[in-house]
Amino acid sequence: MKTAQSTNSSVPFDTESGRSHIKAQKGMFQAELVKKASIDALRKFNPKQMVKNPMMFIVEIGFVITLFLTFVPDAFGSPVARWYNGSVSFILFITVWFANFAEALAEGRGKAQADSLKQTKKDMWANKVTESGTVRVSSATLRKGDLIIVREGETIAGDGEVIQGLASVDESAITGESAPVLKEAGGDFCSVTAGTRVVSDWIRVRITSDPGESFLDRMIALVEGAERQKTPNELALHTVLISLTLIFLIVVVTLPFFGQYLNIQLNVAELIALLVCLIPTTIGGLLSAIGIAGMDRVTRFNVIATSGKAVEACGDIHTIILDKTGTITYGNRLASDMYAVGGGSKEELGRWAAVSSHLDETPEGRSVVEWVNKQGWSYDTQLSEQGEIIPFKAETRMSGIDLTDGRKVRKGAVDSVKRWVKEQGGSIPVDLDAQTEAIAAAGGTPLAVAVDHHIYGVIYLKDTVKPGMRERFEQLRQMGIRTVMCTGDNPLTAATIAREAGVDDFIAESKPEDKLALIRQEQAAGKLVAMTGDGTNDAPALAQADVGIAMNSGTTAAKEAANMVDLDSDPTKVIEVVAIGKQLLMTRGALTTFSIANDVAKYFAIIPALFMLAIPQLSALNIMALNSPMSAILSALVFNAIIIPLLIPLAVKGVAYKPMSSEKLLGRNMLIYGLGGLIAPFIGIKVIDMVLGIWM
Amino acid sequence: MTGLGWLSIGITLLIVLALARPVGIYLSRVFDSGGKPLPLDRVLGPIDKGLFKLFGIRETNQSWKAYAGSLVLSNVVMIVITYTIFRLQGVLPLNPSGIAGMEPSVAFNTAISFMTNTNLQHYSGETGLSYLSQMIAIIFLMFTAPATGLAIVFAFMRGLAGKPLGNFFVDLVRSITRVLLPIAVVAGIMFVAMGVPQTLSPTETVTTVQGAEQQIARGPVASLLSIKELGNNGGGFFGPNSAHPFENPNALSNTLQMILMMLVTTSLPFAYGKMVGNAKQGRVLFVAMSIMFITMLGLSLTSELAGNPMMHQLGINGPSMEGKEQRLGMVQSSLYSVVTTASETGGVATMHDTLTPLGGLIPMANMMLNTVFGGIGVGFVNVLMYAMIAVFLSGLMVGRTPEFLGRKLESREMKLIAVTLIVHPLLILVPTAIALIAYPETISNPGYHGLSQALYEFTSSAANNGSGFEGLGDNTLFWNIATGFVMFFGRYISMITLLAVAGSMASKRPVPATSGTFRTNTAMFGAIFVGTVLIVGALTFFPVIVLGPVAEHLTLWK
C-alpha cells in the first residue's frame, strides 16, 4: 500500500516511508471525489454557511443582485443590457462555486478516509467479563474500566490495556501495516486499539475509553474535519483579509458619489465587478481548503494530529529531540573492524571470530560473519556446524562454540573473556587493554575473541547511523532547526554517534526526566520543541513538548499526552511532519501574496473601463489595450474566477518546498508568487479579453 | 532646472541625512538612558521632579491602557482649555489688535487641529487670533502635540523591544524639555537672525509710497516658526503661512525650515535601531522611506518643471510658476511641498491648489501613505505598522508563524492593526463623498480639481498634516465640524490601537532567531515593505486619484 508518494508529492523529504493505509490514492481529481465535491459545492451556497467566509459571501450577494438586475435591468436606475448583468451574475456564481468546490474537494478526501474507518467501527462485539462469566455485548455498551476477553480471530471492541495474556494483533485497519504486532500485559506494548484484530492466542483487556471517545472515533472525527476549527494563524490571516475587504468596500461604496460629482453614472453591475475583483477572493476562496489539505497531508502520512494547531506549530519548531536508538542509529552494534593482539594476525582473529559467529543469529554475530566475508577471508564452516553452540548468557556475557576436537571458542565482553582465559591458565596479551580502551574511546563496543587460553584480539562493534540521517540533519540546520539526540550511552559513545550523525547536541546517559528538563529549558528560551516517544515515562515530556508525536505501538498514556500519533511507529517521521507544517504555512503565505499582488492588474483593467466613456482621456490608463470597457470588466472578472480552480492543486498539494535558509526561500517564493502575482493577471486578463473579443 | 536648483536640493537633503543618525542616537538616550543621564538631565532633572510632585504624577511604568488613557485624557483636557481661550480671547489680555472671540465651530476645529498636530487653519492667523491665543494656546499645543507624538513612538518601540511601555507624563515632559524646547530656542534665534520678526507690538499701520494706508501684521513670529517646523505642526502665524515674507524671508530660512521639518522624523529609524537593538533594520526602513521620498520628489519636480500646457499655448513657457513665490522659485517651492507633506507638517510655501495636477497629487499621496517618514512620532509608528503587515503577509512564505523582532504576530495584533488600517481610508473617502454631494457650493472649482480640493482637505485632516489645497470655502459649519472629527479620530484611534499592539508585543516571549527566521533587516525586506505600502496603502486611493488629479492631468495634456 505504499502508494501515496506517487500522486501526492507533498512530503518534502525524500523518504521511503510515505505510506498511506486507508485507500490507494489515484490522484487528487479522482472522478468520484470530484463528482461529490461538485454537488457539495452547490450545497455550500447556503448563506448560513457562506457568511463564515465574508469574502465569498460578498461575491454571493453580488451574484444575487446582478441576477435580479438581469430580470429587472432598471431596478436601480442606469439600466445596462440584460446580457451584461447576466454575464456578470454568471461569472460571480462560478466564482463562488469554484471556491466552494475547493473546500468540498479538500473535505472530500478526508471524508473518503473516514468512511473506510467507519466500516471498521461497525458491528463490533465484545466478550465482557462479568461476575457470572463472560457475556457477549455490543461495543457501544462498553465503559471505561470494563474487562473483556478477546480471542483469536475476534476484533478488539474498545481501546484498552492488556492486563493478562499475550497475543499477536493485526492493526492494519488503523495503521495499514499488515504484519501483526505482539501485545502483552505490562510494559510498553500493552495498549490495544479498537478495530484491530487478534490473530493468535488471547488477551484480557481493560477498556480505557467510553464510547465515542476511542482513538478510532477521534480519528474519524479528525479526518472528517467535523471538529475543524480555524487555527490561530488562519484566524489572524482571516482578520487581515476581512479588513482589506472592508477597505475595498469603502472604496467601492464611495466611488459612485465621486462619479456623481463629475456627472458620471456608474452602474451597479460594474461596481460589484470592481469590488469582487479587489477583495482577496483568491486566498479567501482557498483558505479553508489549504488548512484542510494540510491536515490531510499529515493524515495521509499516517500521522494523526489532534488539531490543526498542532500541525501549524510544526512549522515553528526550533528544536527536535530524537532518541538515538531506533531513530538515528539502527540500535544494533555491528562489527566494523578487528584488532589482533599479542602479535597474532588479523586474518586469524577474523577466522576465529567467524567460526564463533557462524551460527549466531544475533545482529552482532551476523555482522561479524559479513565483515569477515567482505575481507575475502575464508574459514571452515564445518567446524562450527559440527560443534556445540554455547548461547549468550547474561551471567557469562559470552557466547561461542565448543568444537568436536575439544577446543572451545568464545567471544564476549572483554572482562569476561579475560576471566575465562585466566581460568584456563592462559595469559593476557599486554596490548589487549590498550586496544580495548581505544575502541571504547572511539565510541565502540569491544568484543574479545579467545580460543581456550589464547586471546586473538578484539572485534570493534559500532552502533551504525542510518544512511541519509546526516543529510537530513544538515537540511534541518538550514531550516534553522536544532537536533538534540538523547541516549542512554556513556558520554564518549554518545559524542561519537552525535558527531557521525551530525546532530547539533546530545544528552548522554539520559533518563526520561532529562527530556522533560531539556524541553522546559528550550521553551524558557522561547523555543518550540518537537519530540517523539512511546513509553509511559515519555508521557510528561510528550505533553510538555509543543509537538509530541507518540508511536502507535506505545502506551495509552503516551498517546494521550501527545498531540500526534504516528500509526507506523516510525520515530524519524517527526522530521517530515515538521516539513509538512512549514509547507502549510508557506502555501498560505504564497497564495495570500499572490492574491493581493493580483489587485494591481485588476485595477488597471477596471478603473479605466469604468470611466473611459465619460472621460476619454483616461484611456491612457488602459495599458493592457483591452477591447472595450465591458470586455475589460468581464475579462478581469473571468480571470478572478478561473484563478481559483487553477490554484486548487497548489492549495491542496502545497507549494513545492526544499529545505533551505529563510532568505533563499523568501527570495524564491517572492519571485514566484509576489512578482508572478503582479505579472500573471496582466497576461491572463489580456488573453481573456482577446478571446472575448471574438464575440463582443 | 538650473544647476543652482539641484544644488539647493542636494545641500538640504545632505544636511538632513547628516543629522539623522546623531539626532536619532540622542533621542534614544533621552527615552532610554540606560542609567546614563544626559548632560541636560543634571540641570533639568530636579525641575522635572518638582513638576511631577506638583501634579501628583508618579514616575512608574504604565500598562498600555494606562498609557493610552493618560494620553487621550490629557489631550482632551488641553483641547478643552484651548477651546475656552479661543472663545474668550476678546476679553482676555494680550490682545492689542482687539480681535474678537472665535466662533464656536472654528474654535472646535482649531483646538482639535492644534492638539492633533494637524494645524489645519480655517481662520487666518494674523486676524483670527489674539497674541494670547497665539502664544498660550497655539504655541503651547505646538509643543505638547509633537511631544505626544514622540511619547507614543518611544512607547511603541519599548513595547517592540519587550520592555514596559514607560510613563506618558514622563515621556511628554522629556520630549519637550530635552528635545523640542532646546532645539526650538536655537532655531528661533537663527530665524530672527534671518529676518523673521519676534515682537509683541500690535499690527503696524503704514502709509505706502502711493499714499495708501496698509496694515502690516507682525508679532512673535520666530518663536512660533521654529516649533511649527520642528514639531511638524505647520500652523502659520500669518494666513499665507511660509509663503509670507515675514514667515519665510529668504532661501536660507526656507532651507532651515525644511531641515527642521525632517529633523526628528528622519532620525527616528536610527533611534529605533538603537532602542530595539537592531540597527540594521532601522537603516533598512530609513533607506526604504528615503527611496519613496526621492521618488515623490522626482515626480513632483518633473511635473512642475514640465509646466502647464495651457500657459505654453499663451506663450508663457517654462516650469509652472502659478501660485509660487518668486523669491523661492519653482525648485524650492516644489521641494517644500514634498517635505511638508512627507513630514506631515502642513506648513506651505506655495499654493498647493495651483500646483500642476501631478505636482498636487504628490503631497496628497504622501499624506495618504503617511509612511514617507510621516509626522513626528506617529509617522514612524505607522511605518512600523506597515512593516508588521509586510512581515505578516509575506513572512508566512518562509514556513513559520510571522515574527517581528522575535515576537510572533498573532490574531490579537492583527485585529488591532486591521482596525487601524481601515480607519485611514474610511476617514478620507466617506467624508469626501459627503462633502462633494451635500456641500458642492463650498468647493470653488468644478470637475476634477474640485474633487481634488475636497479630497485634499480630508486627506490632510486624517493624516494630521494640516496643509490645505485652499480655494475651499472651508470656514463653514460643515467643514469645521467634519474635519474636526476626522482629525480627532485620525489621531487617536490609531494611537490607541497601536499602543495596544505594543502592549501585546511586549508581553510576548521572544523567539530566538535562527537561519529559518524571516529576517527584517535585509534589502529584500525593504522592497517588500515598500511593496506593501504601495499595494495595501496606495491602491485604496487609486480610483479617487484617477478621478481627481490623474483625470485633470490627462485632460490638460491631451
PDB file of N, CA and C in Angstrom, chain A residues 624-649:
ATOM      1  N   MET A 624      -3.318  47.794 -20.875  1.00  0.00           N
ATOM      2  CA  MET A 624      -3.380  46.465 -21.483  1.00  0.00           C
ATOM      3  C   MET A 624      -4.057  46.533 -22.851  1.00  0.00           C
ATOM      4  N   ALA A 625      -4.506  47.720 -23.233  1.00  0.00           N
ATOM      5  CA  ALA A 625      -5.214  47.922 -24.503  1.00  0.00           C
ATOM      6  C   ALA A 625      -6.358  46.922 -24.651  1.00  0.00           C
ATOM      7  N   LEU A 626      -7.219  46.879 -23.660  1.00  0.00           N
ATOM      8  CA  LEU A 626      -8.343  45.951 -23.696  1.00  0.00           C
ATOM      9  C   LEU A 626      -9.407  46.493 -24.658  1.00  0.00           C
ATOM     10  N   ASN A 627     -10.139  45.555 -25.251  1.00  0.00           N
ATOM     11  CA  ASN A 627     -11.072  45.873 -26.325  1.00  0.00           C
ATOM     12  C   ASN A 627     -12.066  46.985 -26.039  1.00  0.00           C
ATOM     13  N   SER A 628     -12.884  46.740 -25.008  1.00  0.00           N
ATOM     14  CA  SER A 628     -13.917  47.707 -24.701  1.00  0.00           C
ATOM     15  C   SER A 628     -14.099  47.695 -23.194  1.00  0.00           C
ATOM     16  N   PRO A 629     -14.747  48.720 -22.633  1.00  0.00           N
ATOM     17  CA  PRO A 629     -14.957  48.723 -21.185  1.00  0.00           C
ATOM     18  C   PRO A 629     -15.645  47.450 -20.698  1.00  0.00           C
ATOM     19  N   MET A 630     -16.676  47.040 -21.402  1.00  0.00           N
ATOM     20  CA  MET A 630     -17.401  45.854 -20.956  1.00  0.00           C
ATOM     21  C   MET A 630     -16.519  44.619 -20.998  1.00  0.00           C
ATOM     22  N   SER A 631     -15.790  44.497 -22.081  1.00  0.00           N
ATOM     23  CA  SER A 631     -14.911  43.349 -22.222  1.00  0.00           C
ATOM     24  C   SER A 631     -13.823  43.373 -21.155  1.00  0.00           C
ATOM     25  N   ALA A 632     -13.338  44.570 -20.822  1.00  0.00           N
ATOM     26  CA  ALA A 632     -12.289  44.688 -19.806  1.00  0.00           C
ATOM     27  C   ALA A 632     -12.796  44.196 -18.456  1.00  0.00           C
ATOM     28  N   ILE A 633     -14.008  44.631 -18.104  1.00  0.00           N
ATOM     29  CA  ILE A 633     -14.555  44.256 -16.796  1.00  0.00           C
ATOM     30  C   ILE A 633     -14.832  42.757 -16.742  1.00  0.00           C
ATOM     31  N   LEU A 634     -15.425  42.243 -17.826  1.00  0.00           N
ATOM     32  CA  LEU A 634     -15.711  40.806 -17.838  1.00  0.00           C
ATOM     33  C   LEU A 634     -14.412  39.993 -17.794  1.00  0.00           C
ATOM     34  N   SER A 635     -13.377  40.470 -18.500  1.00  0.00           N
ATOM     35  CA  SER A 635     -12.102  39.741 -18.506  1.00  0.00           C
ATOM     36  C   SER A 635     -11.506  39.671 -17.108  1.00  0.00           C
ATOM     37  N   ALA A 636     -11.531  40.825 -16.413  1.00  0.00           N
ATOM     38  CA  ALA A 636     -10.980  40.841 -15.059  1.00  0.00           C
ATOM     39  C   ALA A 636     -11.762  39.887 -14.163  1.00  0.00           C
ATOM     40  N   LEU A 637     -13.079  39.891 -14.332  1.00  0.00           N
ATOM     41  CA  LEU A 637     -13.921  39.007 -13.514  1.00  0.00           C
ATOM     42  C   LEU A 637     -13.659  37.535 -13.827  1.00  0.00           C
ATOM     43  N   VAL A 638     -13.542  37.241 -15.119  1.00  0.00           N
ATOM     44  CA  VAL A 638     -13.292  35.855 -15.513  1.00  0.00           C
ATOM     45  C   VAL A 638     -11.946  35.394 -14.957  1.00  0.00           C
ATOM     46  N   PHE A 639     -10.944  36.274 -15.075  1.00  0.00           N
ATOM     47  CA  PHE A 639      -9.630  35.918 -14.537  1.00  0.00           C
ATOM     48  C   PHE A 639      -9.736  35.630 -13.047  1.00  0.00           C
ATOM     49  N   ASN A 640     -10.443  36.518 -12.371  1.00  0.00           N
ATOM     50  CA  ASN A 640     -10.635  36.390 -10.934  1.00  0.00           C
ATOM     51  C   ASN A 640     -11.284  35.052 -10.571  1.00  0.00           C
ATOM     52  N   ALA A 641     -12.187  34.607 -11.458  1.00  0.00           N
ATOM     53  CA  ALA A 641     -12.887  33.342 -11.179  1.00  0.00           C
ATOM     54  C   ALA A 641     -11.994  32.146 -11.474  1.00  0.00           C
ATOM     55  N   ILE A 642     -11.370  32.129 -12.654  1.00  0.00           N
ATOM     56  CA  ILE A 642     -10.673  30.892 -13.037  1.00  0.00           C
ATOM     57  C   ILE A 642      -9.335  30.717 -12.335  1.00  0.00           C
ATOM     58  N   ILE A 643      -8.840  31.795 -11.724  1.00  0.00           N
ATOM     59  CA  ILE A 643      -7.582  31.622 -10.993  1.00  0.00           C
ATOM     60  C   ILE A 643      -7.793  30.687  -9.795  1.00  0.00           C
ATOM     61  N   ILE A 644      -9.028  30.651  -9.292  1.00  0.00           N
ATOM     62  CA  ILE A 644      -9.302  29.789  -8.124  1.00  0.00           C
ATOM     63  C   ILE A 644      -9.106  28.304  -8.466  1.00  0.00           C
ATOM     64  N   PRO A 645      -9.812  27.776  -9.480  1.00  0.00           N
ATOM     65  CA  PRO A 645      -9.565  26.357  -9.789  1.00  0.00           C
ATOM     66  C   PRO A 645      -8.137  26.091 -10.237  1.00  0.00           C
ATOM     67  N   LEU A 646      -7.520  27.085 -10.905  1.00  0.00           N
ATOM     68  CA  LEU A 646      -6.132  26.861 -11.334  1.00  0.00           C
ATOM     69  C   LEU A 646      -5.210  26.678 -10.139  1.00  0.00           C
ATOM     70  N   LEU A 647      -5.562  27.305  -9.043  1.00  0.00           N
ATOM     71  CA  LEU A 647      -4.698  27.226  -7.873  1.00  0.00           C
ATOM     72  C   LEU A 647      -5.093  26.105  -6.913  1.00  0.00           C
ATOM     73  N   ILE A 648      -6.213  25.425  -7.194  1.00  0.00           N
ATOM     74  CA  ILE A 648      -6.635  24.354  -6.274  1.00  0.00           C
ATOM     75  C   ILE A 648      -5.541  23.293  -6.097  1.00  0.00           C
ATOM     76  N   PRO A 649      -4.927  22.829  -7.187  1.00  0.00           N
ATOM     77  CA  PRO A 649      -3.873  21.823  -6.984  1.00  0.00           C
ATOM     78  C   PRO A 649      -2.779  22.317  -6.048  1.00  0.00           C
TER      79      PRO A 649
END
